[in-house]
Amino acid sequence: MAAPGWLPPGARPAVRVVDMHTGGEPLRIVPGGLEPGPAGPTLLARRRHMGAELDHVRRLLVQEPRGHRGMYAAVLVPSELPAARLGALFLHGQGYSTMCGHAVLALGRFALDAGLVPAPSRPETAVTIHCPCGPVTAFVPWDGRRSGSRVRFHSVPAFAAAADVTVDVPGHGKVVVDIGYGGAFYAFLSAERLGLDVCSSKTQDLVDAASAVTEAVKRQFKLHHPDNEELAFLYGTILTDGKDAFCDEPTTNICVFADAQVDRSPTGSGVTARIALQYHKGLIQLNQTRSFRSSTTGSLFTGKAVKEAKCGDYNAVVVEVSGEAFYTGTATFVVEEEDPLKYGFSLK
């Protein structure tokens, strides 16, 4: 049996990671040590630099043979914000996102357990995480020894970008969607409008339909973000069960983002954007908690609008999202220079 810390002869250690999941959605955390690290004076500049100069690191982390089609990762970097304990760049199969709620829930735990927050307080510690969309605060249980699994966060100001927008979707005709922002932009509609059931239709049928909606909205609707146009892109489409009015029963959805990647969780930034849309439409009030179920795993998040805010000219809300995050492993990935697939590959 190989000794602890053993590495294959001739292989160089490329990166060390900690793996977690939140509601079934994986998160591969790179605590640091990338050489060279993503450079730039701001987090958005580091995001641009990583995409342009270090994209092989993303491919190594999330693509096969070390990852898979559904893998997601976060690279921890310094933040220019004094209040933030850490900055995070979010990586997926196609590129880089601006916000990731399931990652924030997991990173809150990791920050405490890894000692990134000096002197955590009991029974709960606030951890500000600088995301590309802005600072997000996670609230993490702490018993004096380790973090608890149920974490909540307060979002950046979330808003309804557009309601009842008609788009022409190939194969489905004219379809009405809402567009919400929760750190990333999503299109929302009931799966029933596409002739599907979010709870019982085949996942591939839901993915194909959601992807068609995403492409149609990208072609037919121009997004705008008042803070930075770098944030103004449609990340994906979330198909729902249509239960937008407040009730005590969970509402079910599936999020299809980036290049037809399926979120296994109820999607933290998607819950944020959906709450903002429901508040905009008068379907939910401040501090009314709703439960959101993933159609893929059955995992649950809760969400509620906790206060009104502004984002440029948009009326917005700060949304609290909670869910459970768990550790699944650690790994040291190595590279052999003669390996033609050392930086990964992707199969569709």
PDB file of C-alpha atoms in Angstrom, residues 89-238:
ATOM      1  CA  LEU A  89     -14.006  32.270  -8.878  1.00  0.00           C
ATOM      2  CA  PHE A  90     -16.684  29.800  -9.998  1.00  0.00           C
ATOM      3  CA  LEU A  91     -15.860  27.253 -12.707  1.00  0.00           C
ATOM      4  CA  HIS A  92     -18.153  24.956 -14.698  1.00  0.00           C
ATOM      5  CA  GLY A  93     -17.986  22.812 -17.812  1.00  0.00           C
ATOM      6  CA  GLN A  94     -18.265  25.715 -20.236  1.00  0.00           C
ATOM      7  CA  GLY A  95     -16.529  28.540 -18.407  1.00  0.00           C
ATOM      8  CA  TYR A  96     -16.999  30.880 -15.465  1.00  0.00           C
ATOM      9  CA  SER A  97     -20.112  32.062 -13.619  1.00  0.00           C
ATOM     10  CA  THR A  98     -20.724  35.240 -11.652  1.00  0.00           C
ATOM     11  CA  MET A  99     -22.576  33.694  -8.701  1.00  0.00           C
ATOM     12  CA  CYS A 100     -23.126  30.249  -7.264  1.00  0.00           C
ATOM     13  CA  GLY A 101     -25.400  29.786  -4.268  1.00  0.00           C
ATOM     14  CA  HIS A 102     -24.652  26.126  -3.623  1.00  0.00           C
ATOM     15  CA  ALA A 103     -20.941  26.992  -3.639  1.00  0.00           C
ATOM     16  CA  VAL A 104     -21.422  29.856  -1.166  1.00  0.00           C
ATOM     17  CA  LEU A 105     -23.204  27.495   1.248  1.00  0.00           C
ATOM     18  CA  ALA A 106     -20.328  25.012   1.025  1.00  0.00           C
ATOM     19  CA  LEU A 107     -17.596  27.658   1.131  1.00  0.00           C
ATOM     20  CA  GLY A 108     -19.066  29.088   4.314  1.00  0.00           C
ATOM     21  CA  ARG A 109     -18.453  25.764   6.039  1.00  0.00           C
ATOM     22  CA  PHE A 110     -15.026  25.359   4.511  1.00  0.00           C
ATOM     23  CA  ALA A 111     -13.927  28.861   5.539  1.00  0.00           C
ATOM     24  CA  LEU A 112     -14.589  28.071   9.207  1.00  0.00           C
ATOM     25  CA  ASP A 113     -13.212  24.535   9.224  1.00  0.00           C
ATOM     26  CA  ALA A 114     -10.065  25.527   7.319  1.00  0.00           C
ATOM     27  CA  GLY A 115      -9.293  28.383   9.704  1.00  0.00           C
ATOM     28  CA  LEU A 116      -9.874  31.182   7.208  1.00  0.00           C
ATOM     29  CA  VAL A 117     -11.975  33.008   9.808  1.00  0.00           C
ATOM     30  CA  PRO A 118     -10.107  33.788  13.034  1.00  0.00           C
ATOM     31  CA  ALA A 119     -12.016  33.174  16.256  1.00  0.00           C
ATOM     32  CA  PRO A 120     -15.412  32.027  14.897  1.00  0.00           C
ATOM     33  CA  SER A 121     -18.326  32.824  17.187  1.00  0.00           C
ATOM     34  CA  ARG A 122     -20.926  30.431  18.558  1.00  0.00           C
ATOM     35  CA  PRO A 123     -23.588  29.465  17.668  1.00  0.00           C
ATOM     36  CA  GLU A 124     -23.217  31.070  14.232  1.00  0.00           C
ATOM     37  CA  THR A 125     -20.501  32.956  12.369  1.00  0.00           C
ATOM     38  CA  ALA A 126     -20.983  35.381   9.479  1.00  0.00           C
ATOM     39  CA  VAL A 127     -18.564  34.916   6.580  1.00  0.00           C
ATOM     40  CA  THR A 128     -18.500  37.463   3.749  1.00  0.00           C
ATOM     41  CA  ILE A 129     -17.481  35.847   0.464  1.00  0.00           C
ATOM     42  CA  HIS A 130     -16.605  38.059  -2.478  1.00  0.00           C
ATOM     43  CA  CYS A 131     -18.259  36.594  -5.569  1.00  0.00           C
ATOM     44  CA  PRO A 132     -17.839  38.085  -9.067  1.00  0.00           C
ATOM     45  CA  CYS A 133     -21.362  39.555  -8.735  1.00  0.00           C
ATOM     46  CA  GLY A 134     -20.488  41.192  -5.391  1.00  0.00           C
ATOM     47  CA  PRO A 135     -20.184  40.363  -1.683  1.00  0.00           C
ATOM     48  CA  VAL A 136     -22.441  37.639  -0.278  1.00  0.00           C
ATOM     49  CA  THR A 137     -22.627  36.803   3.427  1.00  0.00           C
ATOM     50  CA  ALA A 138     -22.930  33.204   4.609  1.00  0.00           C
ATOM     51  CA  PHE A 139     -24.127  32.392   8.129  1.00  0.00           C
ATOM     52  CA  VAL A 140     -22.544  29.177   9.354  1.00  0.00           C
ATOM     53  CA  PRO A 141     -23.308  27.152  12.515  1.00  0.00           C
ATOM     54  CA  TRP A 142     -20.233  26.737  14.727  1.00  0.00           C
ATOM     55  CA  ASP A 143     -19.999  24.615  17.885  1.00  0.00           C
ATOM     56  CA  GLY A 144     -16.457  25.604  18.809  1.00  0.00           C
ATOM     57  CA  ARG A 145     -14.915  22.646  16.983  1.00  0.00           C
ATOM     58  CA  ARG A 146     -16.518  22.248  13.586  1.00  0.00           C
ATOM     59  CA  SER A 147     -19.112  23.823  11.326  1.00  0.00           C
ATOM     60  CA  GLY A 148     -22.691  22.605  10.959  1.00  0.00           C
ATOM     61  CA  SER A 149     -24.124  21.434   7.664  1.00  0.00           C
ATOM     62  CA  ARG A 150     -27.120  23.792   7.412  1.00  0.00           C
ATOM     63  CA  VAL A 151     -25.905  27.144   6.137  1.00  0.00           C
ATOM     64  CA  ARG A 152     -27.738  30.228   4.903  1.00  0.00           C
ATOM     65  CA  PHE A 153     -26.620  33.242   2.895  1.00  0.00           C
ATOM     66  CA  HIS A 154     -27.832  36.743   2.097  1.00  0.00           C
ATOM     67  CA  SER A 155     -27.665  37.569  -1.589  1.00  0.00           C
ATOM     68  CA  VAL A 156     -26.629  40.596  -3.582  1.00  0.00           C
ATOM     69  CA  PRO A 157     -29.660  42.749  -4.508  1.00  0.00           C
ATOM     70  CA  ALA A 158     -31.869  40.555  -6.693  1.00  0.00           C
ATOM     71  CA  PHE A 159     -34.438  41.869  -9.139  1.00  0.00           C
ATOM     72  CA  ALA A 160     -36.964  41.100 -11.849  1.00  0.00           C
ATOM     73  CA  ALA A 161     -35.261  42.027 -15.114  1.00  0.00           C
ATOM     74  CA  ALA A 162     -38.400  41.436 -17.193  1.00  0.00           C
ATOM     75  CA  ALA A 163     -41.787  39.800 -16.712  1.00  0.00           C
ATOM     76  CA  ASP A 164     -44.021  38.106 -19.294  1.00  0.00           C
ATOM     77  CA  VAL A 165     -41.596  38.304 -22.196  1.00  0.00           C
ATOM     78  CA  THR A 166     -42.681  36.459 -25.343  1.00  0.00           C
ATOM     79  CA  VAL A 167     -39.937  34.603 -27.194  1.00  0.00           C
ATOM     80  CA  ASP A 168     -40.117  32.334 -30.233  1.00  0.00           C
ATOM     81  CA  VAL A 169     -38.593  28.977 -29.304  1.00  0.00           C
ATOM     82  CA  PRO A 170     -37.882  26.582 -32.188  1.00  0.00           C
ATOM     83  CA  GLY A 171     -39.998  23.474 -31.826  1.00  0.00           C
ATOM     84  CA  HIS A 172     -42.242  25.082 -29.211  1.00  0.00           C
ATOM     85  CA  GLY A 173     -43.535  28.266 -30.813  1.00  0.00           C
ATOM     86  CA  LYS A 174     -44.138  31.457 -28.880  1.00  0.00           C
ATOM     87  CA  VAL A 175     -43.501  31.041 -25.170  1.00  0.00           C
ATOM     88  CA  VAL A 176     -43.850  33.523 -22.294  1.00  0.00           C
ATOM     89  CA  VAL A 177     -40.937  33.718 -19.842  1.00  0.00           C
ATOM     90  CA  ASP A 178     -39.827  35.820 -16.879  1.00  0.00           C
ATOM     91  CA  ILE A 179     -36.209  36.893 -16.470  1.00  0.00           C
ATOM     92  CA  GLY A 180     -34.758  37.325 -12.981  1.00  0.00           C
ATOM     93  CA  TYR A 181     -31.364  38.210 -11.541  1.00  0.00           C
ATOM     94  CA  GLY A 182     -29.954  36.622  -8.389  1.00  0.00           C
ATOM     95  CA  GLY A 183     -26.254  37.181  -8.988  1.00  0.00           C
ATOM     96  CA  ALA A 184     -26.758  35.622 -12.422  1.00  0.00           C
ATOM     97  CA  PHE A 185     -29.593  35.999 -14.930  1.00  0.00           C
ATOM     98  CA  TYR A 186     -32.070  33.174 -15.577  1.00  0.00           C
ATOM     99  CA  ALA A 187     -35.162  32.696 -17.707  1.00  0.00           C
ATOM    100  CA  PHE A 188     -38.077  31.115 -15.830  1.00  0.00           C
ATOM    101  CA  LEU A 189     -41.183  29.352 -17.073  1.00  0.00           C
ATOM    102  CA  SER A 190     -43.420  26.451 -16.200  1.00  0.00           C
ATOM    103  CA  ALA A 191     -42.373  23.222 -17.908  1.00  0.00           C
ATOM    104  CA  GLU A 192     -46.055  22.797 -18.793  1.00  0.00           C
ATOM    105  CA  ARG A 193     -45.734  25.639 -21.328  1.00  0.00           C
ATOM    106  CA  LEU A 194     -43.318  23.383 -23.215  1.00  0.00           C
ATOM    107  CA  GLY A 195     -45.557  20.323 -22.968  1.00  0.00           C
ATOM    108  CA  LEU A 196     -43.505  18.808 -20.149  1.00  0.00           C
ATOM    109  CA  ASP A 197     -43.803  17.990 -16.455  1.00  0.00           C
ATOM    110  CA  VAL A 198     -40.834  19.050 -14.326  1.00  0.00           C
ATOM    111  CA  CYS A 199     -41.516  16.171 -11.906  1.00  0.00           C
ATOM    112  CA  SER A 200     -42.081  13.292 -14.326  1.00  0.00           C
ATOM    113  CA  SER A 201     -40.656  14.106 -17.767  1.00  0.00           C
ATOM    114  CA  LYS A 202     -37.335  12.600 -18.779  1.00  0.00           C
ATOM    115  CA  THR A 203     -34.421  14.726 -17.673  1.00  0.00           C
ATOM    116  CA  GLN A 204     -33.005  14.841 -21.212  1.00  0.00           C
ATOM    117  CA  ASP A 205     -36.312  16.208 -22.551  1.00  0.00           C
ATOM    118  CA  LEU A 206     -36.266  18.923 -19.886  1.00  0.00           C
ATOM    119  CA  VAL A 207     -32.632  19.734 -20.684  1.00  0.00           C
ATOM    120  CA  ASP A 208     -33.289  19.992 -24.416  1.00  0.00           C
ATOM    121  CA  ALA A 209     -36.322  22.242 -23.921  1.00  0.00           C
ATOM    122  CA  ALA A 210     -34.598  24.490 -21.380  1.00  0.00           C
ATOM    123  CA  SER A 211     -31.538  24.820 -23.625  1.00  0.00           C
ATOM    124  CA  ALA A 212     -33.763  25.844 -26.533  1.00  0.00           C
ATOM    125  CA  VAL A 213     -35.360  28.531 -24.370  1.00  0.00           C
ATOM    126  CA  THR A 214     -31.938  29.820 -23.273  1.00  0.00           C
ATOM    127  CA  GLU A 215     -30.758  30.193 -26.860  1.00  0.00           C
ATOM    128  CA  ALA A 216     -34.006  31.875 -27.901  1.00  0.00           C
ATOM    129  CA  VAL A 217     -33.835  34.417 -25.084  1.00  0.00           C
ATOM    130  CA  LYS A 218     -30.181  35.152 -25.852  1.00  0.00           C
ATOM    131  CA  ARG A 219     -31.091  35.940 -29.449  1.00  0.00           C
ATOM    132  CA  GLN A 220     -34.264  37.908 -28.782  1.00  0.00           C
ATOM    133  CA  PHE A 221     -33.759  39.786 -25.497  1.00  0.00           C
ATOM    134  CA  LYS A 222     -30.920  42.109 -24.514  1.00  0.00           C
ATOM    135  CA  LEU A 223     -29.935  41.996 -20.859  1.00  0.00           C
ATOM    136  CA  HIS A 224     -28.596  44.934 -18.865  1.00  0.00           C
ATOM    137  CA  HIS A 225     -26.987  45.114 -15.445  1.00  0.00           C
ATOM    138  CA  PRO A 226     -26.686  48.575 -13.869  1.00  0.00           C
ATOM    139  CA  ASP A 227     -23.409  47.832 -12.061  1.00  0.00           C
ATOM    140  CA  ASN A 228     -21.346  46.134 -14.745  1.00  0.00           C
ATOM    141  CA  GLU A 229     -22.222  44.913 -18.225  1.00  0.00           C
ATOM    142  CA  GLU A 230     -19.866  41.989 -17.655  1.00  0.00           C
ATOM    143  CA  LEU A 231     -22.675  40.562 -15.514  1.00  0.00           C
ATOM    144  CA  ALA A 232     -25.284  40.988 -18.277  1.00  0.00           C
ATOM    145  CA  PHE A 233     -25.542  37.515 -19.783  1.00  0.00           C
ATOM    146  CA  LEU A 234     -28.138  34.768 -19.523  1.00  0.00           C
ATOM    147  CA  TYR A 235     -26.692  31.915 -17.468  1.00  0.00           C
ATOM    148  CA  GLY A 236     -29.505  29.432 -18.054  1.00  0.00           C
ATOM    149  CA  THR A 237     -33.177  28.519 -17.897  1.00  0.00           C
ATOM    150  CA  ILE A 238     -35.084  27.188 -14.903  1.00  0.00           C
TER     151      ILE A 238
END
